[in-house]
CSV table of C-alpha atoms and ligand atoms in Angstrom, one decimal:
chain,number,residue,atom,x,y,z
A,1,MET,CA,0.2,-0.1,0.0
A,2,THR,CA,1.0,3.4,-1.0
A,3,GLU,CA,1.5,6.2,2.1
A,4,PHE,CA,-1.1,7.8,1.1
A,5,GLY,CA,-3.5,4.7,0.6
A,6,PHE,CA,-3.0,4.0,3.9
A,7,ILE,CA,-3.5,7.2,5.2
A,8,ASP,CA,-7.2,7.2,3.6
A,9,SER,CA,-7.7,3.8,5.1
A,10,ILE,CA,-7.3,5.3,8.0
A,11,ARG,CA,-9.3,8.4,8.1
A,12,ARG,CA,-12.3,5.5,6.1
A,13,LEU,CA,-11.7,3.5,9.7
A,14,PHE,CA,-12.0,6.5,12.2
A,15,ALA,CA,-15.0,8.5,10.6
A,16,GLU,CA,-17.5,7.0,13.0
A,17,LEU,CA,-15.8,8.6,15.8
A,18,PRO,CA,-16.5,11.8,18.1
A,19,ASP,CA,-14.1,14.0,16.2
A,20,ASN,CA,-14.1,16.0,19.6
A,21,GLY,CA,-14.9,20.0,17.7
A,22,PHE,CA,-11.4,19.2,15.6
A,23,GLU,CA,-11.0,18.9,11.6
A,24,GLY,CA,-8.8,16.1,12.0
A,25,ILE,CA,-6.7,14.1,9.1
A,26,GLY,CA,-6.4,15.6,5.2
A,27,ASP,CA,-4.9,18.6,5.9
A,28,ASP,CA,-1.5,19.8,7.1
A,29,CYS,CA,-2.5,20.1,10.9
A,30,ALA,CA,-5.0,19.0,13.2
A,31,VAL,CA,-7.4,22.1,13.5
A,32,LEU,CA,-9.2,23.1,16.6
A,33,PRO,CA,-11.4,25.8,17.6
A,34,LEU,CA,-10.8,27.2,20.0
A,35,GLY,CA,-14.5,29.4,20.6
A,36,ASP,CA,-12.5,32.5,21.0
A,37,GLY,CA,-11.9,33.8,17.6
A,38,THR,CA,-9.2,31.5,17.2
A,39,SER,CA,-7.3,28.0,16.6
A,40,LEU,CA,-5.4,25.3,18.0
A,41,LEU,CA,-2.9,23.6,15.0
A,42,PHE,CA,-1.1,20.0,15.7
A,43,THR,CA,1.4,18.6,13.2
A,44,ALA,CA,3.5,15.8,13.5
A,45,ASP,CA,6.6,14.2,11.6
A,46,LEU,CA,8.8,11.7,12.0
A,47,LEU,CA,12.6,11.4,10.0
A,48,THR,CA,14.6,7.6,10.9
A,49,GLU,CA,17.4,7.0,9.9
A,50,GLY,CA,18.6,6.1,6.4
A,51,VAL,CA,15.3,6.7,5.4
A,52,HIS,CA,15.4,10.2,5.8
A,53,PHE,CA,19.0,11.0,6.5
A,54,LEU,CA,22.0,9.9,6.3
A,55,ARG,CA,24.4,9.9,10.1
A,56,ALA,CA,27.2,10.8,8.4
A,57,ALA,CA,26.4,12.8,5.9
A,58,THR,CA,24.6,15.1,7.5
A,59,SER,CA,25.3,16.6,10.9
A,60,ALA,CA,23.8,17.2,14.9
A,61,ARG,CA,23.0,20.0,14.9
A,62,GLU,CA,21.3,20.7,10.9
A,63,LEU,CA,19.3,18.1,11.7
A,64,GLY,CA,18.2,18.8,15.2
A,65,ARG,CA,17.5,21.8,13.2
A,66,LYS,CA,15.5,20.3,10.0
A,67,SER,CA,13.5,18.3,12.5
A,68,LEU,CA,11.9,21.5,13.9
A,69,ALA,CA,12.0,23.4,10.1
A,70,VAL,CA,9.7,20.7,8.4
A,71,ASN,CA,7.3,20.7,11.4
A,72,LEU,CA,7.3,24.7,11.6
A,73,SER,CA,6.5,24.4,7.6
A,74,ASP,CA,3.1,23.0,8.5
A,75,ILE,CA,2.2,24.8,11.2
A,76,ALA,CA,3.3,28.2,8.6
A,77,ALA,CA,1.1,26.3,5.8
A,78,MET,CA,-1.6,27.3,7.5
A,79,GLY,CA,-1.2,30.4,7.7
A,80,ALA,CA,-0.6,29.8,11.2
A,81,ARG,CA,2.3,30.7,13.8
A,82,PRO,CA,4.3,28.3,16.5
A,83,VAL,CA,3.6,28.2,19.9
A,84,ALA,CA,5.2,24.8,21.3
A,85,THR,CA,6.8,21.9,20.4
A,86,LEU,CA,7.4,17.9,22.2
A,87,LEU,CA,10.7,16.1,21.3
A,88,SER,CA,10.9,12.0,21.4
A,89,LEU,CA,13.8,10.5,20.5
A,90,ALA,CA,14.9,6.5,19.8
A,91,LEU,CA,18.6,6.3,20.3
A,92,PRO,CA,20.6,3.3,19.3
A,93,ALA,CA,23.2,2.7,22.2
A,94,ASP,CA,25.6,4.6,19.4
A,95,ALA,CA,24.8,8.0,19.9
A,96,GLU,CA,26.7,10.1,22.1
A,97,ASP,CA,26.1,12.3,24.3
A,98,ALA,CA,27.5,14.7,21.5
A,99,TRP,CA,26.1,13.8,19.2
A,100,THR,CA,22.8,14.4,21.6
A,101,ALA,CA,24.1,18.3,22.9
A,102,GLU,CA,24.2,18.9,19.3
A,103,PHE,CA,21.1,18.3,18.4
A,104,THR,CA,19.2,19.8,21.1
A,105,GLU,CA,21.9,22.8,20.0
A,106,GLY,CA,20.2,22.8,16.4
A,107,TYR,CA,16.7,22.1,17.7
A,108,ARG,CA,17.2,24.7,20.5
A,109,GLU,CA,18.6,27.6,17.8
A,110,LEU,CA,15.7,26.8,15.3
A,111,SER,CA,12.9,27.7,18.0
A,112,ALA,CA,14.4,30.8,20.0
A,113,ARG,CA,14.3,32.3,16.5
A,114,TYR,CA,11.2,31.6,16.2
A,115,GLY,CA,9.2,31.4,19.4
A,116,ALA,CA,8.1,28.0,20.4
A,117,ALA,CA,8.6,26.2,23.2
A,118,LEU,CA,9.6,22.9,24.0
A,119,VAL,CA,6.9,21.6,26.6
A,120,GLY,CA,7.7,18.4,26.5
A,121,GLY,CA,8.1,14.7,24.7
A,122,ASP,CA,9.3,11.9,25.3
A,123,THR,CA,13.2,9.4,25.2
A,124,THR,CA,13.7,5.8,24.5
A,125,ARG,CA,16.2,3.6,23.9
A,126,SER,CA,16.5,2.2,20.2
A,127,ALA,CA,17.4,-0.8,19.6
A,128,GLY,CA,18.1,-0.1,15.6
A,129,GLY,CA,18.9,3.7,14.4
A,130,ILE,CA,17.3,7.0,15.1
A,131,THR,CA,13.8,8.5,15.2
A,132,ILE,CA,12.9,11.6,15.5
A,133,ASN,CA,9.4,12.8,16.3
A,134,VAL,CA,8.3,15.7,16.4
A,135,THR,CA,5.2,17.9,16.9
A,136,ALA,CA,4.7,21.4,16.7
A,137,ILE,CA,1.6,22.8,18.1
A,138,GLY,CA,0.6,26.3,16.3
A,139,ARG,CA,-2.3,28.9,16.9
A,140,ALA,CA,-4.6,31.2,14.5
A,141,PRO,CA,-7.0,33.5,14.2
A,142,ASP,CA,-10.0,31.4,13.2
A,143,ALA,CA,-10.1,33.1,9.7
A,144,HIS,CA,-6.8,33.7,8.7
A,145,VAL,CA,-6.6,29.8,9.0
A,146,LYS,CA,-6.0,28.4,4.8
A,147,ARG,CA,-6.6,25.3,4.2
A,148,ARG,CA,-6.4,22.7,0.8
A,149,ASP,CA,-10.3,23.1,0.3
A,150,ALA,CA,-10.4,26.1,-1.1
A,151,ALA,CA,-9.4,26.7,-4.4
A,152,ARG,CA,-11.3,28.2,-6.8
A,153,GLU,CA,-11.7,28.2,-9.9
A,154,GLY,CA,-9.9,31.0,-12.0
A,155,ASP,CA,-7.0,31.2,-8.4
A,156,VAL,CA,-3.8,32.0,-9.9
A,157,VAL,CA,-1.6,29.4,-8.5
A,158,PHE,CA,1.6,30.9,-6.6
A,159,VAL,CA,4.5,29.3,-5.0
A,160,ALA,CA,6.7,31.5,-2.2
A,161,GLY,CA,10.5,30.2,-3.6
A,162,GLU,CA,12.1,28.6,-6.4
A,163,LEU,CA,12.0,25.0,-6.0
A,164,GLY,CA,14.5,21.5,-6.8
A,165,ALA,CA,16.9,22.3,-4.9
A,166,SER,CA,16.6,20.5,-2.7
A,167,GLY,CA,15.8,17.5,-4.6
A,168,ALA,CA,19.0,17.6,-6.3
A,169,GLY,CA,21.7,18.5,-3.3
A,170,LEU,CA,19.2,14.5,-2.4
A,171,ARG,CA,21.0,13.0,-5.1
A,172,ASP,CA,24.4,14.8,-4.5
A,173,ILE,CA,24.0,12.8,-1.1
A,174,LEU,CA,22.9,9.6,-2.5
A,175,ALA,CA,26.1,9.8,-4.3
A,176,GLY,CA,28.1,10.5,-1.9
A,177,ARG,CA,29.3,13.7,-2.6
A,178,TYR,CA,27.9,15.4,0.7
A,179,ASP,CA,29.8,19.0,1.1
A,180,THR,CA,28.0,21.1,-1.9
A,181,PRO,CA,26.1,23.5,-2.1
A,182,LEU,CA,22.7,22.1,-3.0
A,183,ALA,CA,23.2,19.1,0.3
A,184,ALA,CA,23.5,21.8,2.1
A,185,VAL,CA,20.2,23.3,0.9
A,186,HIS,CA,19.3,20.0,1.3
A,187,ARG,CA,19.8,19.3,4.7
A,188,ASN,CA,19.3,22.8,6.0
A,189,PRO,CA,15.1,23.6,5.1
A,190,GLU,CA,14.1,27.2,6.4
A,191,PRO,CA,10.9,27.0,7.1
A,192,GLN,CA,8.7,30.2,5.7
A,193,VAL,CA,7.2,31.1,9.7
A,194,GLY,CA,6.6,34.5,8.4
A,195,GLU,CA,5.5,34.0,5.6
A,196,GLY,CA,3.2,32.1,6.0
A,197,ALA,CA,1.5,33.7,9.6
A,198,TRP,CA,1.4,37.3,6.1
A,199,LEU,CA,-0.7,34.6,3.9
A,200,GLY,CA,-3.1,33.7,5.8
A,201,ALA,CA,-3.7,37.0,7.4
A,202,ARG,CA,-4.9,38.1,3.4
A,203,SER,CA,-8.7,37.3,2.2
A,204,GLU,CA,-7.9,37.1,-1.2
A,205,VAL,CA,-5.3,33.6,-0.1
A,206,HIS,CA,-7.5,30.8,-0.9
A,207,ALA,CA,-6.1,27.6,-0.5
A,208,MET,CA,-2.4,26.9,1.1
A,209,MET,CA,0.2,24.0,2.1
A,210,ASP,CA,3.4,23.7,2.5
A,211,LEU,CA,5.6,21.4,-1.0
A,212,SER,CA,7.4,18.7,0.9
A,213,ASP,CA,6.3,15.5,-1.6
A,214,GLY,CA,7.3,17.9,-5.0
A,215,LEU,CA,5.1,20.2,-6.9
A,216,ALA,CA,3.9,17.3,-8.9
A,217,SER,CA,2.4,15.8,-5.9
A,218,ASP,CA,1.3,18.9,-4.3
A,219,LEU,CA,-0.8,20.6,-6.4
A,220,GLY,CA,-2.9,17.7,-6.5
A,221,HIS,CA,-3.6,17.0,-2.8
A,222,ILE,CA,-5.6,20.9,-3.2
A,223,LEU,CA,-6.5,19.6,-6.4
A,224,ASP,CA,-7.9,16.9,-5.2
A,225,ARG,CA,-9.7,18.1,-2.1
A,226,SER,CA,-11.1,21.2,-3.6
A,227,SER,CA,-12.5,19.1,-6.8
A,228,ALA,CA,-11.2,20.9,-9.7
A,229,GLY,CA,-8.1,21.0,-12.1
A,230,ALA,CA,-4.9,23.4,-12.6
A,231,GLU,CA,-3.5,24.6,-15.5
A,232,VAL,CA,0.3,25.4,-14.8
A,233,GLU,CA,2.5,27.1,-17.3
A,234,LEU,CA,6.3,24.9,-17.1
A,235,SER,CA,8.8,27.9,-18.7
A,236,LEU,CA,7.1,29.9,-15.1
A,237,ILE,CA,8.4,27.0,-13.1
A,238,PRO,CA,11.1,28.5,-10.8
A,239,VAL,CA,14.2,26.9,-11.4
A,240,ALA,CA,16.7,26.8,-8.1
A,241,PRO,CA,20.0,27.3,-9.5
A,242,GLY,CA,22.1,24.1,-10.3
A,243,SER,CA,18.5,21.5,-10.4
A,244,ASP,CA,16.5,21.5,-13.1
A,245,LEU,CA,12.8,21.1,-14.0
A,246,ARG,CA,12.0,18.0,-13.2
A,247,THR,CA,13.3,18.7,-10.0
A,248,ALA,CA,12.1,21.3,-9.6
A,249,ALA,CA,7.8,19.5,-10.2
A,250,CYS,CA,8.3,16.1,-8.9
A,251,GLY,CA,11.4,16.5,-6.5
A,252,GLY,CA,10.3,17.1,-2.4
A,253,GLU,CA,11.9,18.9,0.7
A,254,ASP,CA,11.4,22.4,-0.7
A,255,TYR,CA,9.3,23.4,2.1
A,256,LYS,CA,8.0,27.1,0.4
A,257,LEU,CA,4.1,27.7,0.2
A,258,LEU,CA,2.1,27.0,-2.6
A,259,LEU,CA,-0.7,28.9,-2.6
A,260,THR,CA,-3.7,30.1,-4.9
A,261,ALA,CA,-5.9,33.8,-4.7
A,262,ASP,CA,-8.0,35.2,-5.8
A,263,PRO,CA,-7.2,36.9,-9.8
A,264,SER,CA,-8.4,40.4,-9.1
A,265,ALA,CA,-6.5,40.6,-5.8
A,266,ALA,CA,-3.4,37.8,-7.7
A,267,ASP,CA,-1.4,41.2,-8.4
A,268,ARG,CA,-1.9,43.4,-5.5
A,269,LEU,CA,-0.6,40.0,-3.4
A,270,ALA,CA,2.4,39.8,-5.6
A,271,ALA,CA,4.0,43.3,-4.9
A,272,ASP,CA,2.8,44.0,-1.2
A,273,TYR,CA,4.9,39.9,-0.4
A,274,LEU,CA,8.2,41.5,-2.3
A,275,ALA,CA,7.5,44.8,-0.5
A,276,ARG,CA,7.5,42.8,2.7
A,277,PHE,CA,9.8,39.4,2.1
A,278,GLY,CA,12.1,41.2,-0.9
A,279,SER,CA,11.1,37.7,-2.4
A,280,PRO,CA,9.0,37.7,-5.0
A,281,LEU,CA,5.5,35.2,-5.5
A,282,TYR,CA,5.9,33.6,-9.0
A,283,PRO,CA,2.9,32.4,-10.1
A,284,LEU,CA,2.4,29.6,-12.1
A,285,GLY,CA,-0.6,29.0,-13.6
A,286,ARG,CA,-4.8,28.9,-13.2
A,287,ILE,CA,-7.3,26.8,-10.8
A,288,THR,CA,-9.7,25.7,-13.6
A,289,ALA,CA,-12.9,23.6,-13.5
A,290,ARG,CA,-12.0,20.6,-15.0
A,291,PRO,CA,-10.1,18.2,-12.4
A,292,GLY,CA,-6.8,16.8,-13.2
A,293,LEU,CA,-3.2,18.9,-13.6
A,294,VAL,CA,-3.0,19.9,-16.9
A,295,TRP,CA,1.5,20.8,-18.0
A,296,LEU,CA,1.5,23.6,-20.8
A,297,ARG,CA,4.6,24.2,-22.6
A,298,ASP,CA,4.1,28.3,-24.4
A,299,GLY,CA,-0.2,27.2,-23.2
A,300,ARG,CA,0.1,24.8,-25.0
A,301,PRO,CA,-0.8,20.9,-23.5
A,302,GLU,CA,2.5,19.3,-23.0
A,303,PRO,CA,1.7,15.5,-21.8
A,304,LEU,CA,4.1,14.5,-19.2
A,305,ASP,CA,4.3,11.7,-17.0
A,306,TRP,CA,5.7,13.5,-13.7
A,307,HIS,CA,5.0,12.8,-10.1
A,308,GLY,CA,5.8,14.3,-6.9
A,309,PHE,CA,8.0,11.8,-4.5
A,310,GLU,CA,6.5,9.9,-1.5
A,311,HIS,CA,9.4,9.8,1.1
A,312,PHE,CA,6.9,7.2,3.3
B,401,ADP,P1,2.6,16.7,5.7
B,401,ADP,O1,3.8,16.3,4.7
B,401,ADP,O2,1.7,17.7,5.7
B,401,ADP,O3,2.7,16.8,6.5
B,401,ADP,P2,1.2,13.6,4.9
B,401,ADP,O4,1.1,14.6,3.8
B,401,ADP,O5,1.9,14.1,5.7
B,401,ADP,O6,1.3,15.8,5.1
B,401,ADP,O7,-0.1,13.7,5.8
B,401,ADP,C1,-1.4,13.9,5.2
B,401,ADP,C2,-1.9,13.6,6.1
B,401,ADP,O8,-2.6,12.8,6.9
B,401,ADP,C3,-2.2,14.3,7.5
B,401,ADP,O9,-3.4,15.6,7.7
B,401,ADP,C4,-1.5,14.1,8.1
B,401,ADP,O10,-1.8,14.8,9.1
B,401,ADP,C5,-2.2,12.7,7.9
B,401,ADP,N1,-1.4,11.6,8.8
B,401,ADP,C6,-0.3,10.6,7.9
B,401,ADP,N2,0.5,10.0,9.1
B,401,ADP,C7,-0.8,9.6,10.3
B,401,ADP,C8,-1.7,8.8,11.1
B,401,ADP,N3,-0.3,7.4,11.2
B,401,ADP,N4,-1.9,8.6,11.3
B,401,ADP,C9,-2.9,9.6,11.1
B,401,ADP,N5,-3.0,10.1,10.3
B,401,ADP,C10,-2.1,10.5,9.3
B,402,MG,MG1,2.0,20.1,4.4
């Protein structure tokens, strides 16, 4: 079974149980409206040695930062600000005290940068490799919470940064080249924390998520949940220096925000974003009524069998 097939089966199996006021499985975070005009948001991500990282290819400090960064990215993806995290670690006997201390330093660095408290977790021995689980909690005004299901026909699709650097860096790492600039990008994702909260406050932003599995796959989630389609112009995809178009469209772990916006306010949104953050929102195409993702080259449909990557 694929990762997404498994998640779907869990969703169905638990659908009959009480939701206790939560919006549950299916978005970047679970949302709990508190009844005071604000919501709490919850997300969890797991990193396991040998699947998500190689101990020899990353420093413990980088891993500490990354394990938090990928969770903060999910909070930002819904327009919220992080408030707290829980950190659980399974450590084998050969993970030395120095490794753990460095990991904690990296985790603390990013916690301090974004004002997220560490409020709990669990620590245990592992009979296999290192496993890291982070749960992040965010908060936002109810009206700022952006979901994957809110894309509307005619919306402009934007991405909030260049794509493909992380995927190209992963290729370097898997080829044993750990010290390239792209490999460093792969190990050091920057969550768009301020950007996400700012975009959350803009009512012309309809759907939003973060790109962890690649544009081809993740835009598909917005389209599925919004019962819509999209046309994406290949020449508009911002390819990071050193990467290539296919990696930008299908590679994972860029952690840039993907959003759709009201076409009548899209230019203004992009101009304000540029003025605020000094980097562009890149328009990629449009949301269509007809389901499915269509790649265009110079305005003409191009049949491409491109999918994102699944990291289970
Ligand atoms: P993201 O890439 O944003 O972290 P995922 O693709 O990992 O999201 O997960 C998609 C959705 O499925 C999310 O809402 C997530 O909370 C949920 N999910 C993933 N794994 C599980 C699981 N084992 N049990 C319940 N929900 C899960
Ligand atoms: Mg996400």
